[in-house]
Amino acid sequence: MATATESVSRPQVRQTQCFIGGKWIPSSSGKMFDTLHPATEEVVAQIAEGDADDVNLAADAARDALENGPWATMDARDRGHLMYKLADLIEEEQDELAALETLDNGKPISDAQAADLPLVVDCLRYYAGFADKIHGQTIPVRGNYFTYTRREPVGVVGQIIPWNFPALMAMWKWAPALAAGCTMITKPAEQTPLTCLRMARLAQKAGIPDGVINVVPGYGPTAGAAIVKHPGVDKIAFTGEMATAQIIMRDAAETLKRLTFELGGKSPNIVFADADLDAAVEGSHFALYFNQGQCCCAGSRLFVEESIHDEFVERLAAKNRETKIGDPFEPATQQGPQIDQDQLDRILGYIDLGKKEGANCLTGGARHGDRGYYVEPTLFDGVTDEMTIAKEEIFGPVLSVLKFKDIDEVTRRANDTQFGLAAAVWTRDIGKAHHLAAKVKAGTVWINCYDVFDAGAPFGGFKMSGMGRELGEAGLQAYTESKTVTVALD
Ligand code: NAI
Ligand code: MG
């Protein structure tokens, strides 16, 4: 794919309806909702607003495809081939999809091109290879019996997608579900339905049978909740806010659905004085400011060892003063707008709290401009563990720096949180690095790097950052049920 050097033109929005049973249809209620371009606050399209009636139709279509359609009887290897085909089609339209992502989410086009779309394609190809490699076991049991296990698709999967990586988060859920032979109802975030709908069109073009992938755009408490409560949906995969996961867990209790959650964090990023400081400055800046700070694993608590603290903070501040903030369709832009007015208000609220609670605001600290949901890259020094900005997820370009003296102290403080999604440590001492990797309660630990994702590397949270894992072979577990079969041999 070409990396853009000149301003990328706005893509055309083509898919705006619900996609159910292979048909593009308006919502049953006829209602529509607006999706905006966060850089200008302009409406870019009106999208069908699905709710419980549409979810009912989608659940029927998904059930029919699971039990009666060609998907149910297709050879596993052929299922994999269809997934490879979809990956090829997405790759062919990568530039268009990246532009669509930038239009809907506001992220810099250079990020959408270099990160989001290549990761979408890679994830799909990774799981395509699994389609014919999902094995049971043969098990020696007492007596004259033959016992084996089968791994069968968990069934109809409900997938509730966030807005920070719209296409990628959809693919983290589609790919293992397709490999396992499941069928699905996907609800993209109300802020960002466009790439998911376009990928559904490509899935149909690739030959994935009708009813396997159904997309119902709409809001969380209506369409989302209807998916969670539907008795014909067997499993929910959700990425988003902890409080939403708690609602989903309650709503799913009635039907005892299988649940996987990928939630937020307050991830500790720990820099020792013996680290490669150039790499640590770059990495720590990226850890927080990438994607406008809208990352579940953002390194939002930056612990810096006392002896290097002043220099380190100055270098971070200098980087913030150079950040190119602006039109996300300009290839040189490094920081785009936040997703919407709610997030803008929420982030500015946290910045005010940081100032009130006595943190030292070194850069930023305000809205940028008056059009679009931009926030200046903000750096707080002198942050202490009790401050709200050190405890709660901000999900914006706001970095908190905390000082530490020694490894035991920083290990304790790193773990003093309800979250446990990710952590990082920067040091040249491998003993220290592995000590921390073992002690930190987090689903992912990066050593001398940050935000290194791979479709093969499991990702998910300890504690209140989630349940279960996505990606890797571990990510497939949630999409299969194990069945034990025992045969009397005489
Ligand atoms: P959210 O959790 O409300 O939204 C995520 C998805 O859940 C959307 O598709 C939404 O429509 C759906 N949803 C909302 N309520 C639902 C319900 N009752 N039943 C079923 N589905 C429902 O997150 P929101 O409000 O967009 O953002 C709030 C905060 O959540 C952010 O500031 C951030 O801290 C966190 N967040 C974390 C993400 C992550 O990657 N872990 C992604 C997005 C948000
Ligand atoms: Mg919400």
PDB file of C-alpha atoms in Angstrom, residues 213-433:
ATOM      1  CA  ILE A 213     -21.669 -12.223   9.413  1.00  0.00           C
ATOM      2  CA  ASN A 214     -24.545  -9.890  10.317  1.00  0.00           C
ATOM      3  CA  VAL A 215     -23.995  -6.260  11.229  1.00  0.00           C
ATOM      4  CA  VAL A 216     -26.539  -4.293  13.240  1.00  0.00           C
ATOM      5  CA  PRO A 217     -25.402  -0.696  13.783  1.00  0.00           C
ATOM      6  CA  GLY A 218     -26.986   1.168  16.663  1.00  0.00           C
ATOM      7  CA  TYR A 219     -26.606   2.240  20.262  1.00  0.00           C
ATOM      8  CA  GLY A 220     -25.406   0.236  23.254  1.00  0.00           C
ATOM      9  CA  PRO A 221     -28.433   0.264  25.552  1.00  0.00           C
ATOM     10  CA  THR A 222     -30.761  -0.691  22.649  1.00  0.00           C
ATOM     11  CA  ALA A 223     -29.049  -2.792  19.950  1.00  0.00           C
ATOM     12  CA  GLY A 224     -26.134  -3.806  22.197  1.00  0.00           C
ATOM     13  CA  ALA A 225     -28.318  -4.843  25.117  1.00  0.00           C
ATOM     14  CA  ALA A 226     -30.682  -6.749  22.785  1.00  0.00           C
ATOM     15  CA  ILE A 227     -27.755  -8.851  21.543  1.00  0.00           C
ATOM     16  CA  VAL A 228     -26.624  -9.532  25.100  1.00  0.00           C
ATOM     17  CA  LYS A 229     -30.094 -10.602  26.234  1.00  0.00           C
ATOM     18  CA  HIS A 230     -31.066 -12.623  23.171  1.00  0.00           C
ATOM     19  CA  PRO A 231     -31.540 -16.316  24.069  1.00  0.00           C
ATOM     20  CA  GLY A 232     -30.333 -17.332  20.600  1.00  0.00           C
ATOM     21  CA  VAL A 233     -26.909 -15.759  21.095  1.00  0.00           C
ATOM     22  CA  ASP A 234     -24.413 -18.115  22.759  1.00  0.00           C
ATOM     23  CA  LYS A 235     -21.456 -15.896  23.506  1.00  0.00           C
ATOM     24  CA  ILE A 236     -20.596 -12.224  23.818  1.00  0.00           C
ATOM     25  CA  ALA A 237     -17.222 -10.728  22.972  1.00  0.00           C
ATOM     26  CA  PHE A 238     -17.011  -7.149  24.191  1.00  0.00           C
ATOM     27  CA  THR A 239     -14.383  -4.420  24.156  1.00  0.00           C
ATOM     28  CA  GLY A 240     -15.071  -1.163  25.937  1.00  0.00           C
ATOM     29  CA  GLU A 241     -15.600   0.350  29.342  1.00  0.00           C
ATOM     30  CA  MET A 242     -15.517  -1.581  32.626  1.00  0.00           C
ATOM     31  CA  ALA A 243     -18.917  -0.191  33.672  1.00  0.00           C
ATOM     32  CA  THR A 244     -20.457  -1.433  30.408  1.00  0.00           C
ATOM     33  CA  ALA A 245     -18.963  -4.888  30.994  1.00  0.00           C
ATOM     34  CA  GLN A 246     -20.672  -4.964  34.392  1.00  0.00           C
ATOM     35  CA  ILE A 247     -24.028  -4.194  32.757  1.00  0.00           C
ATOM     36  CA  ILE A 248     -23.386  -6.864  30.112  1.00  0.00           C
ATOM     37  CA  MET A 249     -22.525  -9.428  32.781  1.00  0.00           C
ATOM     38  CA  ARG A 250     -25.810  -8.752  34.560  1.00  0.00           C
ATOM     39  CA  ASP A 251     -27.811  -8.803  31.320  1.00  0.00           C
ATOM     40  CA  ALA A 252     -26.125 -12.062  30.267  1.00  0.00           C
ATOM     41  CA  ALA A 253     -26.827 -13.809  33.573  1.00  0.00           C
ATOM     42  CA  GLU A 254     -30.338 -14.804  32.516  1.00  0.00           C
ATOM     43  CA  THR A 255     -29.044 -16.906  29.634  1.00  0.00           C
ATOM     44  CA  LEU A 256     -25.615 -17.745  31.141  1.00  0.00           C
ATOM     45  CA  LYS A 257     -23.783 -16.654  28.037  1.00  0.00           C
ATOM     46  CA  ARG A 258     -20.090 -17.195  27.615  1.00  0.00           C
ATOM     47  CA  LEU A 259     -18.339 -13.850  27.995  1.00  0.00           C
ATOM     48  CA  THR A 260     -15.008 -12.399  27.010  1.00  0.00           C
ATOM     49  CA  PHE A 261     -14.196  -8.838  27.958  1.00  0.00           C
ATOM     50  CA  GLU A 262     -11.330  -6.621  26.924  1.00  0.00           C
ATOM     51  CA  LEU A 263     -11.583  -3.502  29.073  1.00  0.00           C
ATOM     52  CA  GLY A 264      -9.548  -0.553  30.094  1.00  0.00           C
ATOM     53  CA  GLY A 265      -6.506   0.048  32.187  1.00  0.00           C
ATOM     54  CA  LYS A 266      -4.152   2.365  33.981  1.00  0.00           C
ATOM     55  CA  SER A 267      -1.061   0.639  32.762  1.00  0.00           C
ATOM     56  CA  PRO A 268       2.247   1.273  34.536  1.00  0.00           C
ATOM     57  CA  ASN A 269       5.221   2.087  32.318  1.00  0.00           C
ATOM     58  CA  ILE A 270       8.406   1.878  34.398  1.00  0.00           C
ATOM     59  CA  VAL A 271      11.674   3.514  33.356  1.00  0.00           C
ATOM     60  CA  PHE A 272      14.850   2.686  35.276  1.00  0.00           C
ATOM     61  CA  ALA A 273      17.911   4.929  35.213  1.00  0.00           C
ATOM     62  CA  ASP A 274      19.915   2.192  33.457  1.00  0.00           C
ATOM     63  CA  ALA A 275      17.585   2.130  30.416  1.00  0.00           C
ATOM     64  CA  ASP A 276      18.487   3.211  26.890  1.00  0.00           C
ATOM     65  CA  LEU A 277      17.035   6.660  27.449  1.00  0.00           C
ATOM     66  CA  ASP A 278      16.535   7.587  23.797  1.00  0.00           C
ATOM     67  CA  ALA A 279      14.455   4.471  23.271  1.00  0.00           C
ATOM     68  CA  ALA A 280      12.631   4.928  26.575  1.00  0.00           C
ATOM     69  CA  VAL A 281      11.654   8.526  25.783  1.00  0.00           C
ATOM     70  CA  GLU A 282      10.371   7.563  22.330  1.00  0.00           C
ATOM     71  CA  GLY A 283       8.617   4.465  23.651  1.00  0.00           C
ATOM     72  CA  SER A 284       7.022   6.168  26.656  1.00  0.00           C
ATOM     73  CA  HIS A 285       5.733   9.010  24.509  1.00  0.00           C
ATOM     74  CA  PHE A 286       4.273   6.567  21.988  1.00  0.00           C
ATOM     75  CA  ALA A 287       2.857   4.414  24.825  1.00  0.00           C
ATOM     76  CA  LEU A 288       0.499   7.198  25.823  1.00  0.00           C
ATOM     77  CA  TYR A 289      -0.024   9.567  22.895  1.00  0.00           C
ATOM     78  CA  PHE A 290      -0.517   6.993  20.123  1.00  0.00           C
ATOM     79  CA  ASN A 291      -4.100   7.100  18.798  1.00  0.00           C
ATOM     80  CA  GLN A 292      -4.793  10.347  20.709  1.00  0.00           C
ATOM     81  CA  GLY A 293      -4.357   8.419  23.946  1.00  0.00           C
ATOM     82  CA  GLN A 294      -7.413   6.320  23.112  1.00  0.00           C
ATOM     83  CA  CYS A 295      -5.824   2.939  23.799  1.00  0.00           C
ATOM     84  CA  CYS A 296      -6.996   0.410  26.358  1.00  0.00           C
ATOM     85  CA  CYS A 297      -3.351  -0.387  27.141  1.00  0.00           C
ATOM     86  CA  ALA A 298      -2.069   3.226  27.156  1.00  0.00           C
ATOM     87  CA  GLY A 299       0.979   3.621  29.398  1.00  0.00           C
ATOM     88  CA  SER A 300      -0.799   6.264  31.430  1.00  0.00           C
ATOM     89  CA  ARG A 301       1.153   5.923  34.686  1.00  0.00           C
ATOM     90  CA  LEU A 302       4.759   6.666  33.770  1.00  0.00           C
ATOM     91  CA  PHE A 303       7.058   5.780  36.684  1.00  0.00           C
ATOM     92  CA  VAL A 304      10.503   7.331  36.235  1.00  0.00           C
ATOM     93  CA  GLU A 305      13.475   6.598  38.528  1.00  0.00           C
ATOM     94  CA  GLU A 306      14.428   9.644  40.549  1.00  0.00           C
ATOM     95  CA  SER A 307      17.955  10.175  39.205  1.00  0.00           C
ATOM     96  CA  ILE A 308      16.836  10.578  35.573  1.00  0.00           C
ATOM     97  CA  HIS A 309      13.456  12.124  36.249  1.00  0.00           C
ATOM     98  CA  ASP A 310      14.141  15.774  35.418  1.00  0.00           C
ATOM     99  CA  GLU A 311      15.896  15.103  32.120  1.00  0.00           C
ATOM    100  CA  PHE A 312      13.307  12.525  31.113  1.00  0.00           C
ATOM    101  CA  VAL A 313      10.366  14.816  31.742  1.00  0.00           C
ATOM    102  CA  GLU A 314      12.020  17.671  29.861  1.00  0.00           C
ATOM    103  CA  ARG A 315      12.539  15.453  26.824  1.00  0.00           C
ATOM    104  CA  LEU A 316       8.894  14.350  26.871  1.00  0.00           C
ATOM    105  CA  ALA A 317       7.748  17.963  27.134  1.00  0.00           C
ATOM    106  CA  ALA A 318       9.950  18.900  24.175  1.00  0.00           C
ATOM    107  CA  LYS A 319       8.337  16.188  22.077  1.00  0.00           C
ATOM    108  CA  ASN A 320       4.864  17.456  22.976  1.00  0.00           C
ATOM    109  CA  ARG A 321       5.822  20.981  21.916  1.00  0.00           C
ATOM    110  CA  GLU A 322       6.704  19.565  18.471  1.00  0.00           C
ATOM    111  CA  THR A 323       3.616  17.394  17.967  1.00  0.00           C
ATOM    112  CA  LYS A 324       1.872  18.121  14.668  1.00  0.00           C
ATOM    113  CA  ILE A 325      -1.778  18.345  15.582  1.00  0.00           C
ATOM    114  CA  GLY A 326      -4.362  18.971  12.870  1.00  0.00           C
ATOM    115  CA  ASP A 327      -6.213  17.591   9.864  1.00  0.00           C
ATOM    116  CA  PRO A 328      -6.028  13.793  10.102  1.00  0.00           C
ATOM    117  CA  PHE A 329      -6.101  13.510   6.295  1.00  0.00           C
ATOM    118  CA  GLU A 330      -2.715  15.310   6.138  1.00  0.00           C
ATOM    119  CA  PRO A 331      -0.016  12.634   6.136  1.00  0.00           C
ATOM    120  CA  ALA A 332       2.287  14.702   8.386  1.00  0.00           C
ATOM    121  CA  THR A 333      -0.350  14.957  11.136  1.00  0.00           C
ATOM    122  CA  GLN A 334       0.648  13.071  14.277  1.00  0.00           C
ATOM    123  CA  GLN A 335      -2.327  13.841  16.490  1.00  0.00           C
ATOM    124  CA  GLY A 336      -5.953  14.055  15.408  1.00  0.00           C
ATOM    125  CA  PRO A 337      -9.109  14.849  17.331  1.00  0.00           C
ATOM    126  CA  GLN A 338     -10.690  12.758  20.093  1.00  0.00           C
ATOM    127  CA  ILE A 339     -13.690  10.725  19.045  1.00  0.00           C
ATOM    128  CA  ASP A 340     -16.572  12.928  20.208  1.00  0.00           C
ATOM    129  CA  GLN A 341     -17.850  15.719  22.424  1.00  0.00           C
ATOM    130  CA  ASP A 342     -18.416  13.342  25.378  1.00  0.00           C
ATOM    131  CA  GLN A 343     -14.816  12.183  25.334  1.00  0.00           C
ATOM    132  CA  LEU A 344     -13.551  15.749  24.869  1.00  0.00           C
ATOM    133  CA  ASP A 345     -15.527  16.899  27.917  1.00  0.00           C
ATOM    134  CA  ARG A 346     -14.460  13.907  29.953  1.00  0.00           C
ATOM    135  CA  ILE A 347     -10.762  14.450  29.187  1.00  0.00           C
ATOM    136  CA  LEU A 348     -10.919  18.193  29.906  1.00  0.00           C
ATOM    137  CA  GLY A 349     -12.638  17.300  33.189  1.00  0.00           C
ATOM    138  CA  TYR A 350      -9.719  15.062  34.165  1.00  0.00           C
ATOM    139  CA  ILE A 351      -7.221  17.771  33.204  1.00  0.00           C
ATOM    140  CA  ASP A 352      -9.004  20.217  35.518  1.00  0.00           C
ATOM    141  CA  LEU A 353      -8.950  17.654  38.315  1.00  0.00           C
ATOM    142  CA  GLY A 354      -5.221  17.099  37.801  1.00  0.00           C
ATOM    143  CA  LYS A 355      -4.588  20.823  38.184  1.00  0.00           C
ATOM    144  CA  LYS A 356      -6.895  21.109  41.212  1.00  0.00           C
ATOM    145  CA  GLU A 357      -5.318  18.136  42.958  1.00  0.00           C
ATOM    146  CA  GLY A 358      -1.887  19.738  42.641  1.00  0.00           C
ATOM    147  CA  ALA A 359      -0.182  18.064  39.686  1.00  0.00           C
ATOM    148  CA  ASN A 360       2.170  20.234  37.655  1.00  0.00           C
ATOM    149  CA  CYS A 361       0.920  20.763  34.090  1.00  0.00           C
ATOM    150  CA  LEU A 362       4.048  21.086  31.905  1.00  0.00           C
ATOM    151  CA  THR A 363       2.483  21.084  28.450  1.00  0.00           C
ATOM    152  CA  GLY A 364      -1.022  21.413  27.055  1.00  0.00           C
ATOM    153  CA  GLY A 365      -3.873  21.377  29.521  1.00  0.00           C
ATOM    154  CA  ALA A 366      -6.606  22.714  27.255  1.00  0.00           C
ATOM    155  CA  ARG A 367      -8.704  22.157  24.179  1.00  0.00           C
ATOM    156  CA  HIS A 368      -6.877  22.804  20.906  1.00  0.00           C
ATOM    157  CA  GLY A 369      -8.757  25.165  18.589  1.00  0.00           C
ATOM    158  CA  ASP A 370     -12.531  25.528  18.565  1.00  0.00           C
ATOM    159  CA  ARG A 371     -13.568  23.176  15.785  1.00  0.00           C
ATOM    160  CA  GLY A 372     -13.154  19.427  16.101  1.00  0.00           C
ATOM    161  CA  TYR A 373     -12.587  17.527  19.345  1.00  0.00           C
ATOM    162  CA  TYR A 374      -8.876  18.301  19.727  1.00  0.00           C
ATOM    163  CA  VAL A 375      -6.987  18.266  23.026  1.00  0.00           C
ATOM    164  CA  GLU A 376      -3.451  19.633  23.400  1.00  0.00           C
ATOM    165  CA  PRO A 377      -0.897  16.958  24.235  1.00  0.00           C
ATOM    166  CA  THR A 378      -0.854  17.268  28.009  1.00  0.00           C
ATOM    167  CA  LEU A 379       1.924  16.287  30.403  1.00  0.00           C
ATOM    168  CA  PHE A 380       1.511  16.246  34.176  1.00  0.00           C
ATOM    169  CA  ASP A 381       4.549  15.987  36.416  1.00  0.00           C
ATOM    170  CA  GLY A 382       4.566  15.602  40.193  1.00  0.00           C
ATOM    171  CA  VAL A 383       1.669  13.183  40.084  1.00  0.00           C
ATOM    172  CA  THR A 384       1.095  11.078  43.211  1.00  0.00           C
ATOM    173  CA  ASP A 385      -0.654   7.738  43.556  1.00  0.00           C
ATOM    174  CA  GLU A 386      -3.727   9.206  45.277  1.00  0.00           C
ATOM    175  CA  MET A 387      -4.581  11.708  42.549  1.00  0.00           C
ATOM    176  CA  THR A 388      -7.598  10.936  40.365  1.00  0.00           C
ATOM    177  CA  ILE A 389      -5.489  11.256  37.200  1.00  0.00           C
ATOM    178  CA  ALA A 390      -3.248   8.461  38.530  1.00  0.00           C
ATOM    179  CA  LYS A 391      -6.192   6.176  39.248  1.00  0.00           C
ATOM    180  CA  GLU A 392      -8.843   6.522  36.562  1.00  0.00           C
ATOM    181  CA  GLU A 393      -8.640   5.829  32.867  1.00  0.00           C
ATOM    182  CA  ILE A 394      -8.579   9.155  30.982  1.00  0.00           C
ATOM    183  CA  PHE A 395      -8.472   7.790  27.414  1.00  0.00           C
ATOM    184  CA  GLY A 396      -6.942  10.938  26.009  1.00  0.00           C
ATOM    185  CA  PRO A 397      -3.568  12.602  25.371  1.00  0.00           C
ATOM    186  CA  VAL A 398      -2.817  13.136  29.056  1.00  0.00           C
ATOM    187  CA  LEU A 399       0.322  11.589  30.552  1.00  0.00           C
ATOM    188  CA  SER A 400       1.031  11.427  34.288  1.00  0.00           C
ATOM    189  CA  VAL A 401       4.631  11.151  35.490  1.00  0.00           C
ATOM    190  CA  LEU A 402       5.337   9.645  38.923  1.00  0.00           C
ATOM    191  CA  LYS A 403       8.798   9.404  40.531  1.00  0.00           C
ATOM    192  CA  PHE A 404      10.189   6.272  42.199  1.00  0.00           C
ATOM    193  CA  LYS A 405      13.313   5.261  44.153  1.00  0.00           C
ATOM    194  CA  ASP A 406      13.651   1.470  43.968  1.00  0.00           C
ATOM    195  CA  ILE A 407      12.324  -1.692  42.398  1.00  0.00           C
ATOM    196  CA  ASP A 408      10.288  -3.010  45.354  1.00  0.00           C
ATOM    197  CA  GLU A 409       8.567   0.327  45.797  1.00  0.00           C
ATOM    198  CA  VAL A 410       7.702   0.647  42.110  1.00  0.00           C
ATOM    199  CA  THR A 411       6.472  -2.952  41.889  1.00  0.00           C
ATOM    200  CA  ARG A 412       4.077  -2.366  44.764  1.00  0.00           C
ATOM    201  CA  ARG A 413       2.834   0.934  43.344  1.00  0.00           C
ATOM    202  CA  ALA A 414       2.477  -0.481  39.819  1.00  0.00           C
ATOM    203  CA  ASN A 415       0.137  -3.158  41.182  1.00  0.00           C
ATOM    204  CA  ASP A 416      -1.837  -0.809  43.402  1.00  0.00           C
ATOM    205  CA  THR A 417      -4.730  -0.501  40.942  1.00  0.00           C
ATOM    206  CA  GLN A 418      -7.953  -2.290  40.109  1.00  0.00           C
ATOM    207  CA  PHE A 419      -6.704  -2.718  36.535  1.00  0.00           C
ATOM    208  CA  GLY A 420      -4.224  -5.166  35.029  1.00  0.00           C
ATOM    209  CA  LEU A 421      -4.165  -4.913  31.258  1.00  0.00           C
ATOM    210  CA  ALA A 422      -0.556  -4.102  30.380  1.00  0.00           C
ATOM    211  CA  ALA A 423       2.745  -2.900  31.818  1.00  0.00           C
ATOM    212  CA  ALA A 424       6.186  -2.071  30.519  1.00  0.00           C
ATOM    213  CA  VAL A 425       9.679  -1.866  31.915  1.00  0.00           C
ATOM    214  CA  TRP A 426      12.707  -0.111  30.434  1.00  0.00           C
ATOM    215  CA  THR A 427      16.117  -1.268  31.692  1.00  0.00           C
ATOM    216  CA  ARG A 428      19.353  -2.840  30.438  1.00  0.00           C
ATOM    217  CA  ASP A 429      19.389  -5.206  33.440  1.00  0.00           C
ATOM    218  CA  ILE A 430      17.703  -8.439  32.348  1.00  0.00           C
ATOM    219  CA  GLY A 431      17.357  -9.650  35.938  1.00  0.00           C
ATOM    220  CA  LYS A 432      15.359  -6.569  36.889  1.00  0.00           C
ATOM    221  CA  ALA A 433      13.295  -6.797  33.717  1.00  0.00           C
TER     222      ALA A 433
END
